[in-house]
PDB file of C-alpha atoms in Angstrom:
ATOM      1  CA  MET A   1     -99.690 118.973  39.230  1.00  0.00           C
ATOM      2  CA  THR A   2     -96.983 118.224  36.694  1.00  0.00           C
ATOM      3  CA  VAL A   3     -93.898 120.418  36.995  1.00  0.00           C
ATOM      4  CA  GLN A   4     -93.165 122.342  33.804  1.00  0.00           C
ATOM      5  CA  ILE A   5     -89.430 122.822  33.125  1.00  0.00           C
ATOM      6  CA  LEU A   6     -87.987 125.283  30.621  1.00  0.00           C
ATOM      7  CA  VAL A   7     -84.518 124.503  29.262  1.00  0.00           C
ATOM      8  CA  PRO A   8     -82.838 127.272  27.233  1.00  0.00           C
ATOM      9  CA  LEU A   9     -80.581 125.650  24.619  1.00  0.00           C
ATOM     10  CA  HIS A  10     -77.771 127.879  23.404  1.00  0.00           C
ATOM     11  CA  THR A  11     -76.197 127.545  19.985  1.00  0.00           C
ATOM     12  CA  TYR A  12     -73.577 130.336  20.115  1.00  0.00           C
ATOM     13  CA  PRO A  13     -70.712 131.066  20.715  1.00  0.00           C
ATOM     14  CA  ASP A  14     -69.899 127.631  22.111  1.00  0.00           C
ATOM     15  CA  GLY A  15     -73.420 126.803  23.185  1.00  0.00           C
ATOM     16  CA  ASN A  16     -74.697 123.803  25.033  1.00  0.00           C
ATOM     17  CA  SER A  17     -73.392 120.350  24.233  1.00  0.00           C
ATOM     18  CA  ALA A  18     -75.405 117.151  24.076  1.00  0.00           C
ATOM     19  CA  ALA A  19     -74.314 116.571  27.689  1.00  0.00           C
ATOM     20  CA  ILE A  20     -77.095 118.903  28.835  1.00  0.00           C
ATOM     21  CA  ALA A  21     -79.640 116.229  27.896  1.00  0.00           C
ATOM     22  CA  ALA A  22     -78.502 113.873  30.665  1.00  0.00           C
ATOM     23  CA  HIS A  23     -78.924 116.621  33.274  1.00  0.00           C
ATOM     24  CA  VAL A  24     -82.390 117.439  31.993  1.00  0.00           C
ATOM     25  CA  GLY A  25     -83.299 113.764  32.029  1.00  0.00           C
ATOM     26  CA  ALA A  26     -82.125 113.380  35.624  1.00  0.00           C
ATOM     27  CA  VAL A  27     -84.230 116.335  36.794  1.00  0.00           C
ATOM     28  CA  ALA A  28     -87.303 115.442  34.746  1.00  0.00           C
ATOM     29  CA  ARG A  29     -87.230 111.829  35.922  1.00  0.00           C
ATOM     30  CA  HIS A  30     -86.742 112.908  39.540  1.00  0.00           C
ATOM     31  CA  LEU A  31     -89.650 115.370  39.466  1.00  0.00           C
ATOM     32  CA  THR A  32     -91.854 113.487  36.952  1.00  0.00           C
ATOM     33  CA  ALA A  33     -91.852 116.719  34.964  1.00  0.00           C
ATOM     34  CA  ASP A  34     -92.601 117.898  31.442  1.00  0.00           C
ATOM     35  CA  VAL A  35     -89.804 119.620  29.525  1.00  0.00           C
ATOM     36  CA  HIS A  36     -89.848 122.499  27.049  1.00  0.00           C
ATOM     37  CA  GLY A  37     -86.600 122.908  25.150  1.00  0.00           C
ATOM     38  CA  LEU A  38     -86.134 126.490  23.954  1.00  0.00           C
ATOM     39  CA  VAL A  39     -83.532 126.664  21.187  1.00  0.00           C
ATOM     40  CA  LEU A  40     -81.956 130.125  21.106  1.00  0.00           C
ATOM     41  CA  ASN A  41     -80.416 130.630  17.679  1.00  0.00           C
ATOM     42  CA  ALA A  42     -78.073 133.601  17.448  1.00  0.00           C
ATOM     43  CA  THR A  43     -78.653 136.077  14.637  1.00  0.00           C
ATOM     44  CA  PHE A  44     -76.455 138.957  13.560  1.00  0.00           C
ATOM     45  CA  PRO A  45     -77.206 142.388  12.073  1.00  0.00           C
ATOM     46  CA  PRO A  46     -76.231 142.931   8.436  1.00  0.00           C
ATOM     47  CA  ALA A  47     -72.738 144.227   7.794  1.00  0.00           C
ATOM     48  CA  SER A  48     -72.682 148.033   7.657  1.00  0.00           C
ATOM     49  CA  SER A  49     -69.114 148.554   6.479  1.00  0.00           C
ATOM     50  CA  ILE A  50     -68.543 148.414   2.728  1.00  0.00           C
ATOM     51  CA  MET A  51     -64.784 148.450   3.263  1.00  0.00           C
ATOM     52  CA  GLY A  52     -65.072 145.617   5.777  1.00  0.00           C
ATOM     53  CA  ASN A  53     -67.057 143.595   3.280  1.00  0.00           C
ATOM     54  CA  MET A  54     -64.371 144.172   0.680  1.00  0.00           C
ATOM     55  CA  LEU A  55     -61.631 142.903   2.986  1.00  0.00           C
ATOM     56  CA  ILE A  56     -63.552 139.903   4.257  1.00  0.00           C
ATOM     57  CA  ASN A  57     -66.873 138.562   3.102  1.00  0.00           C
ATOM     58  CA  VAL A  58     -68.800 139.424   6.263  1.00  0.00           C
ATOM     59  CA  GLU A  59     -72.175 138.447   4.874  1.00  0.00           C
ATOM     60  CA  SER A  60     -70.877 135.024   3.912  1.00  0.00           C
ATOM     61  CA  MET A  61     -69.367 134.560   7.372  1.00  0.00           C
ATOM     62  CA  VAL A  62     -72.648 135.549   9.021  1.00  0.00           C
ATOM     63  CA  ARG A  63     -74.597 133.100   6.856  1.00  0.00           C
ATOM     64  CA  GLU A  64     -72.164 130.349   7.761  1.00  0.00           C
ATOM     65  CA  VAL A  65     -72.356 131.020  11.498  1.00  0.00           C
ATOM     66  CA  THR A  66     -76.149 131.304  11.365  1.00  0.00           C
ATOM     67  CA  ALA A  67     -76.395 127.983   9.538  1.00  0.00           C
ATOM     68  CA  LYS A  68     -74.135 126.337  12.114  1.00  0.00           C
ATOM     69  CA  CYS A  69     -76.355 127.678  14.903  1.00  0.00           C
ATOM     70  CA  HIS A  70     -79.447 126.129  13.334  1.00  0.00           C
ATOM     71  CA  ILE A  71     -77.673 122.808  12.772  1.00  0.00           C
ATOM     72  CA  LYS A  72     -76.533 122.806  16.396  1.00  0.00           C
ATOM     73  CA  GLY A  73     -80.055 123.617  17.577  1.00  0.00           C
ATOM     74  CA  VAL A  74     -81.480 120.656  15.668  1.00  0.00           C
ATOM     75  CA  ALA A  75     -78.786 118.392  17.123  1.00  0.00           C
ATOM     76  CA  LEU A  76     -79.556 119.562  20.667  1.00  0.00           C
ATOM     77  CA  VAL A  77     -83.261 118.834  20.215  1.00  0.00           C
ATOM     78  CA  LYS A  78     -82.454 115.351  18.900  1.00  0.00           C
ATOM     79  CA  ALA A  79     -80.187 114.722  21.902  1.00  0.00           C
ATOM     80  CA  MET A  80     -82.984 115.788  24.242  1.00  0.00           C
ATOM     81  CA  GLN A  81     -85.487 113.554  22.477  1.00  0.00           C
ATOM     82  CA  ALA A  82     -83.126 110.581  22.622  1.00  0.00           C
ATOM     83  CA  GLU A  83     -82.642 111.095  26.364  1.00  0.00           C
ATOM     84  CA  LEU A  84     -86.205 111.927  27.375  1.00  0.00           C
ATOM     85  CA  GLU A  85     -88.404 109.703  25.230  1.00  0.00           C
ATOM     86  CA  PRO A  86     -87.178 106.409  26.799  1.00  0.00           C
ATOM     87  CA  LEU A  87     -87.934 107.961  30.202  1.00  0.00           C
ATOM     88  CA  GLY A  88     -91.512 108.710  29.186  1.00  0.00           C
ATOM     89  CA  VAL A  89     -90.968 112.449  29.645  1.00  0.00           C
ATOM     90  CA  ASP A  90     -93.319 114.732  27.725  1.00  0.00           C
ATOM     91  CA  PHE A  91     -90.960 116.891  25.643  1.00  0.00           C
ATOM     92  CA  ARG A  92     -91.624 119.719  23.232  1.00  0.00           C
ATOM     93  CA  SER A  93     -89.307 122.214  21.597  1.00  0.00           C
ATOM     94  CA  THR A  94     -89.444 125.738  20.246  1.00  0.00           C
ATOM     95  CA  ALA A  95     -86.778 127.607  18.271  1.00  0.00           C
ATOM     96  CA  LEU A  96     -86.268 131.371  18.375  1.00  0.00           C
ATOM     97  CA  ASP A  97     -83.898 133.535  16.362  1.00  0.00           C
ATOM     98  CA  CYS A  98     -82.420 136.203  18.654  1.00  0.00           C
ATOM     99  CA  THR A  99     -79.624 138.719  18.535  1.00  0.00           C
ATOM    100  CA  LEU A 100     -76.964 138.107  21.157  1.00  0.00           C
ATOM    101  CA  GLY A 101     -78.274 141.021  23.191  1.00  0.00           C
ATOM    102  CA  THR A 102     -81.824 139.650  23.400  1.00  0.00           C
ATOM    103  CA  ILE A 103     -81.225 135.945  24.050  1.00  0.00           C
ATOM    104  CA  GLY A 104     -81.629 136.344  27.799  1.00  0.00           C
ATOM    105  CA  ASP A 105     -84.719 138.523  27.415  1.00  0.00           C
ATOM    106  CA  ALA A 106     -86.405 135.917  25.224  1.00  0.00           C
ATOM    107  CA  ALA A 107     -85.772 133.181  27.781  1.00  0.00           C
ATOM    108  CA  GLU A 108     -86.890 135.441  30.643  1.00  0.00           C
ATOM    109  CA  THR A 109     -90.299 136.107  29.099  1.00  0.00           C
ATOM    110  CA  ILE A 110     -91.037 132.472  28.278  1.00  0.00           C
ATOM    111  CA  ALA A 111     -89.756 131.348  31.702  1.00  0.00           C
ATOM    112  CA  ARG A 112     -92.708 133.063  33.385  1.00  0.00           C
ATOM    113  CA  TYR A 113     -94.985 130.359  32.006  1.00  0.00           C
ATOM    114  CA  HIS A 114     -93.009 127.499  33.558  1.00  0.00           C
ATOM    115  CA  ASP A 115     -92.395 126.274  37.100  1.00  0.00           C
ATOM    116  CA  LEU A 116     -88.619 125.878  36.874  1.00  0.00           C
ATOM    117  CA  VAL A 117     -85.863 127.023  34.524  1.00  0.00           C
ATOM    118  CA  LEU A 118     -82.859 124.736  34.064  1.00  0.00           C
ATOM    119  CA  VAL A 119     -79.753 126.460  32.697  1.00  0.00           C
ATOM    120  CA  GLY A 120     -76.666 124.449  31.854  1.00  0.00           C
ATOM    121  CA  LEU A 121     -73.361 126.251  32.315  1.00  0.00           C
ATOM    122  CA  SER A 122     -70.009 125.430  30.775  1.00  0.00           C
ATOM    123  CA  GLY A 123     -66.778 127.391  30.884  1.00  0.00           C
ATOM    124  CA  ASN A 124     -67.042 131.068  30.097  1.00  0.00           C
ATOM    125  CA  ASP A 125     -69.787 130.966  27.466  1.00  0.00           C
ATOM    126  CA  VAL A 126     -71.151 134.509  27.631  1.00  0.00           C
ATOM    127  CA  ALA A 127     -74.572 133.616  26.209  1.00  0.00           C
ATOM    128  CA  MET A 128     -75.193 130.960  28.870  1.00  0.00           C
ATOM    129  CA  GLN A 129     -74.076 133.327  31.617  1.00  0.00           C
ATOM    130  CA  ALA A 130     -76.223 136.168  30.307  1.00  0.00           C
ATOM    131  CA  THR A 131     -79.281 133.933  30.092  1.00  0.00           C
ATOM    132  CA  ALA A 132     -78.745 132.607  33.611  1.00  0.00           C
ATOM    133  CA  GLU A 133     -78.395 136.117  35.006  1.00  0.00           C
ATOM    134  CA  THR A 134     -81.373 137.550  33.132  1.00  0.00           C
ATOM    135  CA  VAL A 135     -83.692 134.668  33.996  1.00  0.00           C
ATOM    136  CA  MET A 136     -82.695 134.719  37.669  1.00  0.00           C
ATOM    137  CA  PHE A 137     -83.197 138.449  38.074  1.00  0.00           C
ATOM    138  CA  GLY A 138     -86.140 139.008  35.780  1.00  0.00           C
ATOM    139  CA  SER A 139     -88.373 135.975  35.314  1.00  0.00           C
ATOM    140  CA  GLY A 140     -89.782 135.555  38.810  1.00  0.00           C
ATOM    141  CA  ARG A 141     -89.221 131.805  38.523  1.00  0.00           C
ATOM    142  CA  PRO A 142     -86.666 129.617  40.331  1.00  0.00           C
ATOM    143  CA  THR A 143     -83.585 128.822  38.273  1.00  0.00           C
ATOM    144  CA  LEU A 144     -81.621 125.594  38.566  1.00  0.00           C
ATOM    145  CA  LEU A 145     -78.040 126.044  37.400  1.00  0.00           C
ATOM    146  CA  VAL A 146     -76.267 122.812  36.481  1.00  0.00           C
ATOM    147  CA  PRO A 147     -72.586 122.255  35.599  1.00  0.00           C
ATOM    148  CA  GLN A 148     -73.106 120.843  32.119  1.00  0.00           C
ATOM    149  CA  ASP A 149     -69.805 118.978  31.890  1.00  0.00           C
ATOM    150  CA  ALA A 150     -70.138 117.205  35.262  1.00  0.00           C
ATOM    151  CA  ALA A 151     -72.018 113.976  35.897  1.00  0.00           C
ATOM    152  CA  PRO A 152     -75.767 114.492  36.425  1.00  0.00           C
ATOM    153  CA  SER A 153     -76.913 114.786  40.026  1.00  0.00           C
ATOM    154  CA  GLN A 154     -79.280 112.325  41.677  1.00  0.00           C
ATOM    155  CA  PHE A 155     -80.679 115.049  43.999  1.00  0.00           C
ATOM    156  CA  GLN A 156     -80.502 112.765  47.008  1.00  0.00           C
ATOM    157  CA  HIS A 157     -78.750 115.170  49.396  1.00  0.00           C
ATOM    158  CA  VAL A 158     -80.038 118.733  49.264  1.00  0.00           C
ATOM    159  CA  MET A 159     -78.291 121.487  51.209  1.00  0.00           C
ATOM    160  CA  ILE A 160     -80.285 124.624  52.031  1.00  0.00           C
ATOM    161  CA  ALA A 161     -78.194 127.746  52.601  1.00  0.00           C
ATOM    162  CA  TRP A 162     -80.244 129.357  55.357  1.00  0.00           C
ATOM    163  CA  ASP A 163     -80.145 132.708  57.122  1.00  0.00           C
ATOM    164  CA  GLY A 164     -83.796 133.121  58.085  1.00  0.00           C
ATOM    165  CA  SER A 165     -84.385 135.939  55.604  1.00  0.00           C
ATOM    166  CA  ARG A 166     -87.353 136.507  53.328  1.00  0.00           C
ATOM    167  CA  VAL A 167     -85.387 135.620  50.199  1.00  0.00           C
ATOM    168  CA  ALA A 168     -84.010 132.435  51.751  1.00  0.00           C
ATOM    169  CA  THR A 169     -87.597 131.522  52.620  1.00  0.00           C
ATOM    170  CA  ARG A 170     -88.622 132.064  48.995  1.00  0.00           C
ATOM    171  CA  ALA A 171     -85.864 129.768  47.779  1.00  0.00           C
ATOM    172  CA  MET A 172     -86.739 127.115  50.345  1.00  0.00           C
ATOM    173  CA  ALA A 173     -90.395 127.240  49.272  1.00  0.00           C
ATOM    174  CA  ASP A 174     -89.409 126.910  45.607  1.00  0.00           C
ATOM    175  CA  ALA A 175     -87.278 123.900  46.550  1.00  0.00           C
ATOM    176  CA  MET A 176     -90.234 122.031  48.046  1.00  0.00           C
ATOM    177  CA  ILE A 177     -90.559 120.122  44.777  1.00  0.00           C
ATOM    178  CA  PHE A 178     -87.143 118.600  45.589  1.00  0.00           C
ATOM    179  CA  LEU A 179     -87.012 118.359  49.384  1.00  0.00           C
ATOM    180  CA  PRO A 180     -89.586 115.593  50.041  1.00  0.00           C
ATOM    181  CA  LEU A 181     -87.846 113.403  47.443  1.00  0.00           C
ATOM    182  CA  ALA A 182     -84.355 113.720  48.935  1.00  0.00           C
ATOM    183  CA  LYS A 183     -82.891 111.091  51.228  1.00  0.00           C
ATOM    184  CA  THR A 184     -80.943 113.734  53.165  1.00  0.00           C
ATOM    185  CA  VAL A 185     -81.626 117.431  53.717  1.00  0.00           C
ATOM    186  CA  THR A 186     -79.017 119.600  55.415  1.00  0.00           C
ATOM    187  CA  ILE A 187     -79.656 123.141  56.607  1.00  0.00           C
ATOM    188  CA  ALA A 188     -76.390 125.091  56.392  1.00  0.00           C
ATOM    189  CA  VAL A 189     -76.102 128.287  58.433  1.00  0.00           C
ATOM    190  CA  VAL A 190     -73.107 130.579  57.909  1.00  0.00           C
ATOM    191  CA  THR A 191     -72.408 132.006  61.353  1.00  0.00           C
ATOM    192  CA  ASP A 192     -69.676 134.579  60.750  1.00  0.00           C
ATOM    193  CA  GLU A 193     -70.765 136.326  57.569  1.00  0.00           C
ATOM    194  CA  LYS A 194     -73.511 138.643  58.859  1.00  0.00           C
ATOM    195  CA  THR A 195     -75.845 139.128  61.814  1.00  0.00           C
ATOM    196  CA  LEU A 196     -78.676 136.621  61.629  1.00  0.00           C
ATOM    197  CA  PRO A 197     -82.219 138.030  61.961  1.00  0.00           C
ATOM    198  CA  HIS A 198     -83.143 135.878  64.961  1.00  0.00           C
ATOM    199  CA  GLU A 199     -81.803 133.167  67.225  1.00  0.00           C
ATOM    200  CA  ASN A 200     -81.384 129.609  65.947  1.00  0.00           C
ATOM    201  CA  PRO A 201     -82.860 130.100  62.455  1.00  0.00           C
ATOM    202  CA  GLY A 202     -81.564 126.680  61.400  1.00  0.00           C
ATOM    203  CA  MET A 203     -83.406 124.861  64.166  1.00  0.00           C
ATOM    204  CA  LYS A 204     -86.574 126.798  63.441  1.00  0.00           C
ATOM    205  CA  LEU A 205     -86.461 125.775  59.793  1.00  0.00           C
ATOM    206  CA  ALA A 206     -85.768 122.186  60.853  1.00  0.00           C
ATOM    207  CA  GLY A 207     -88.927 122.273  62.957  1.00  0.00           C
ATOM    208  CA  TYR A 208     -90.970 123.637  60.081  1.00  0.00           C
ATOM    209  CA  LEU A 209     -89.729 120.989  57.654  1.00  0.00           C
ATOM    210  CA  ASP A 210     -90.251 118.262  60.251  1.00  0.00           C
ATOM    211  CA  ARG A 211     -93.926 119.210  60.348  1.00  0.00           C
ATOM    212  CA  HIS A 212     -93.931 118.545  56.608  1.00  0.00           C
ATOM    213  CA  GLY A 213     -92.437 115.108  57.204  1.00  0.00           C
ATOM    214  CA  ILE A 214     -88.944 116.109  56.053  1.00  0.00           C
ATOM    215  CA  ASP A 215     -86.058 115.067  58.308  1.00  0.00           C
ATOM    216  CA  THR A 216     -83.134 117.466  58.385  1.00  0.00           C
ATOM    217  CA  THR A 217     -79.710 118.020  59.882  1.00  0.00           C
ATOM    218  CA  VAL A 218     -78.454 121.492  60.808  1.00  0.00           C
ATOM    219  CA  SER A 219     -74.807 122.312  60.138  1.00  0.00           C
ATOM    220  CA  PHE A 220     -72.864 125.494  60.831  1.00  0.00           C
ATOM    221  CA  VAL A 221     -70.383 127.005  58.390  1.00  0.00           C
ATOM    222  CA  LEU A 222     -67.518 129.389  59.101  1.00  0.00           C
ATOM    223  CA  ALA A 223     -66.755 131.512  56.068  1.00  0.00           C
ATOM    224  CA  ASN A 224     -63.475 132.720  57.605  1.00  0.00           C
ATOM    225  CA  ARG A 225     -63.408 135.701  55.237  1.00  0.00           C
ATOM    226  CA  ARG A 226     -63.833 133.455  52.207  1.00  0.00           C
ATOM    227  CA  PRO A 227     -66.279 134.471  49.482  1.00  0.00           C
ATOM    228  CA  ILE A 228     -69.655 133.172  50.601  1.00  0.00           C
ATOM    229  CA  ALA A 229     -70.294 131.337  47.315  1.00  0.00           C
ATOM    230  CA  GLY A 230     -67.043 129.442  47.602  1.00  0.00           C
ATOM    231  CA  ALA A 231     -67.531 128.669  51.297  1.00  0.00           C
ATOM    232  CA  LEU A 232     -70.989 127.220  50.706  1.00  0.00           C
ATOM    233  CA  GLN A 233     -69.989 125.147  47.682  1.00  0.00           C
ATOM    234  CA  GLU A 234     -66.980 123.831  49.580  1.00  0.00           C
ATOM    235  CA  HIS A 235     -69.181 122.868  52.536  1.00  0.00           C
ATOM    236  CA  ALA A 236     -71.618 121.143  50.192  1.00  0.00           C
ATOM    237  CA  GLY A 237     -68.743 119.057  48.865  1.00  0.00           C
ATOM    238  CA  GLU A 238     -67.551 118.195  52.360  1.00  0.00           C
ATOM    239  CA  ILE A 239     -70.936 116.851  53.451  1.00  0.00           C
ATOM    240  CA  GLY A 240     -71.655 115.087  50.152  1.00  0.00           C
ATOM    241  CA  ALA A 241     -74.552 117.287  49.045  1.00  0.00           C
ATOM    242  CA  ASP A 242     -75.459 116.989  45.375  1.00  0.00           C
ATOM    243  CA  MET A 243     -77.701 120.071  45.218  1.00  0.00           C
ATOM    244  CA  MET A 244     -77.778 123.448  46.945  1.00  0.00           C
ATOM    245  CA  VAL A 245     -80.675 125.844  47.504  1.00  0.00           C
ATOM    246  CA  MET A 246     -80.036 129.537  47.991  1.00  0.00           C
ATOM    247  CA  GLY A 247     -81.998 132.769  47.919  1.00  0.00           C
ATOM    248  CA  ALA A 248     -80.935 136.112  46.525  1.00  0.00           C
ATOM    249  CA  PHE A 249     -79.968 138.728  49.088  1.00  0.00           C
ATOM    250  CA  GLY A 250     -81.004 141.664  46.948  1.00  0.00           C
ATOM    251  CA  HIS A 251     -80.109 142.608  43.404  1.00  0.00           C
ATOM    252  CA  SER A 252     -76.684 144.144  43.973  1.00  0.00           C
ATOM    253  CA  ARG A 253     -75.502 141.425  46.324  1.00  0.00           C
ATOM    254  CA  MET A 254     -76.920 138.651  44.169  1.00  0.00           C
ATOM    255  CA  ARG A 255     -75.124 140.101  41.165  1.00  0.00           C
ATOM    256  CA  ASP A 256     -71.894 139.946  43.169  1.00  0.00           C
ATOM    257  CA  PHE A 257     -72.632 136.324  44.073  1.00  0.00           C
ATOM    258  CA  VAL A 258     -73.281 135.394  40.483  1.00  0.00           C
ATOM    259  CA  MET A 259     -70.880 137.509  38.475  1.00  0.00           C
ATOM    260  CA  GLY A 260     -67.978 138.041  40.829  1.00  0.00           C
ATOM    261  CA  GLY A 261     -66.919 141.229  42.576  1.00  0.00           C
ATOM    262  CA  ALA A 262     -66.844 140.492  46.285  1.00  0.00           C
ATOM    263  CA  THR A 263     -67.264 136.772  45.573  1.00  0.00           C
ATOM    264  CA  THR A 264     -65.770 134.181  43.259  1.00  0.00           C
ATOM    265  CA  GLY A 265     -68.583 134.376  40.748  1.00  0.00           C
ATOM    266  CA  ILE A 266     -70.609 131.236  40.715  1.00  0.00           C
ATOM    267  CA  LEU A 267     -71.265 131.287  36.986  1.00  0.00           C
ATOM    268  CA  ARG A 268     -67.572 130.725  36.400  1.00  0.00           C
ATOM    269  CA  ASP A 269     -67.079 128.100  39.093  1.00  0.00           C
ATOM    270  CA  LEU A 270     -70.246 126.039  39.409  1.00  0.00           C
ATOM    271  CA  LYS A 271     -69.486 122.782  41.218  1.00  0.00           C
ATOM    272  CA  LEU A 272     -72.961 121.329  41.795  1.00  0.00           C
ATOM    273  CA  PRO A 273     -76.563 122.085  40.839  1.00  0.00           C
ATOM    274  CA  ILE A 274     -77.778 125.213  42.629  1.00  0.00           C
ATOM    275  CA  LEU A 275     -81.406 126.332  42.830  1.00  0.00           C
ATOM    276  CA  LEU A 276     -81.561 130.121  43.047  1.00  0.00           C
ATOM    277  CA  SER A 277     -84.608 132.302  43.688  1.00  0.00           C
ATOM    278  CA  HIS A 278     -84.683 136.077  43.469  1.00  0.00           C
TER     279      HIS A 278
END
């Protein structure tokens, strides 16, 4: 089976840069996957204020921004082609015109017909963040978030954030396309954040993966009242992991993990690729 990857490509407000292509190439090469680039061109409703149009030429501004979005979309597709074709990756692209409020919904629907969604994040681009959130919560497919402006990962050391729950199990199962290919797999168990469902969940997962021929190491993490997202990313850095796997704990808690609230908000502080399943 060939893994099918969907890559939403944003053109507004800042949008993705050509740097996303290297991340996509690294993942596609690692998984021997096909890639579908989905260009999401922003569109805008017609100006409704006559007075506003008299003060500034809104329609002209909208046409200019729309044209820039399409030019950027074409450039992103060319960057993907230049990166993927030498690797022998089967690449196709589709372009959709969407209002800002429906960009995430468009990606969510198409994501259901792929095995993995790769979303590049950079800074505080609201369109990227909205797409990541919508796809994670609504598509039913695993989402790999990558820090677009960092160097691409080699996916050689995968850290599984593990608490023995159903959702963590779902994420671990979705990560099975990565785990057998990694040189090192670490199971990270946070011991002071909540009551674990049963004794030694890390060792039990290690036994399960061992029966699949995957060697693992179990490590224990103390959150020490830190936001769980920050504690896990910091631990991943300490052990040299270049990818993390994590399940959603339920919609409200996952939204906190992603957007902020009780946690740092991983969309604004992504340090390494993270595979999330909800």
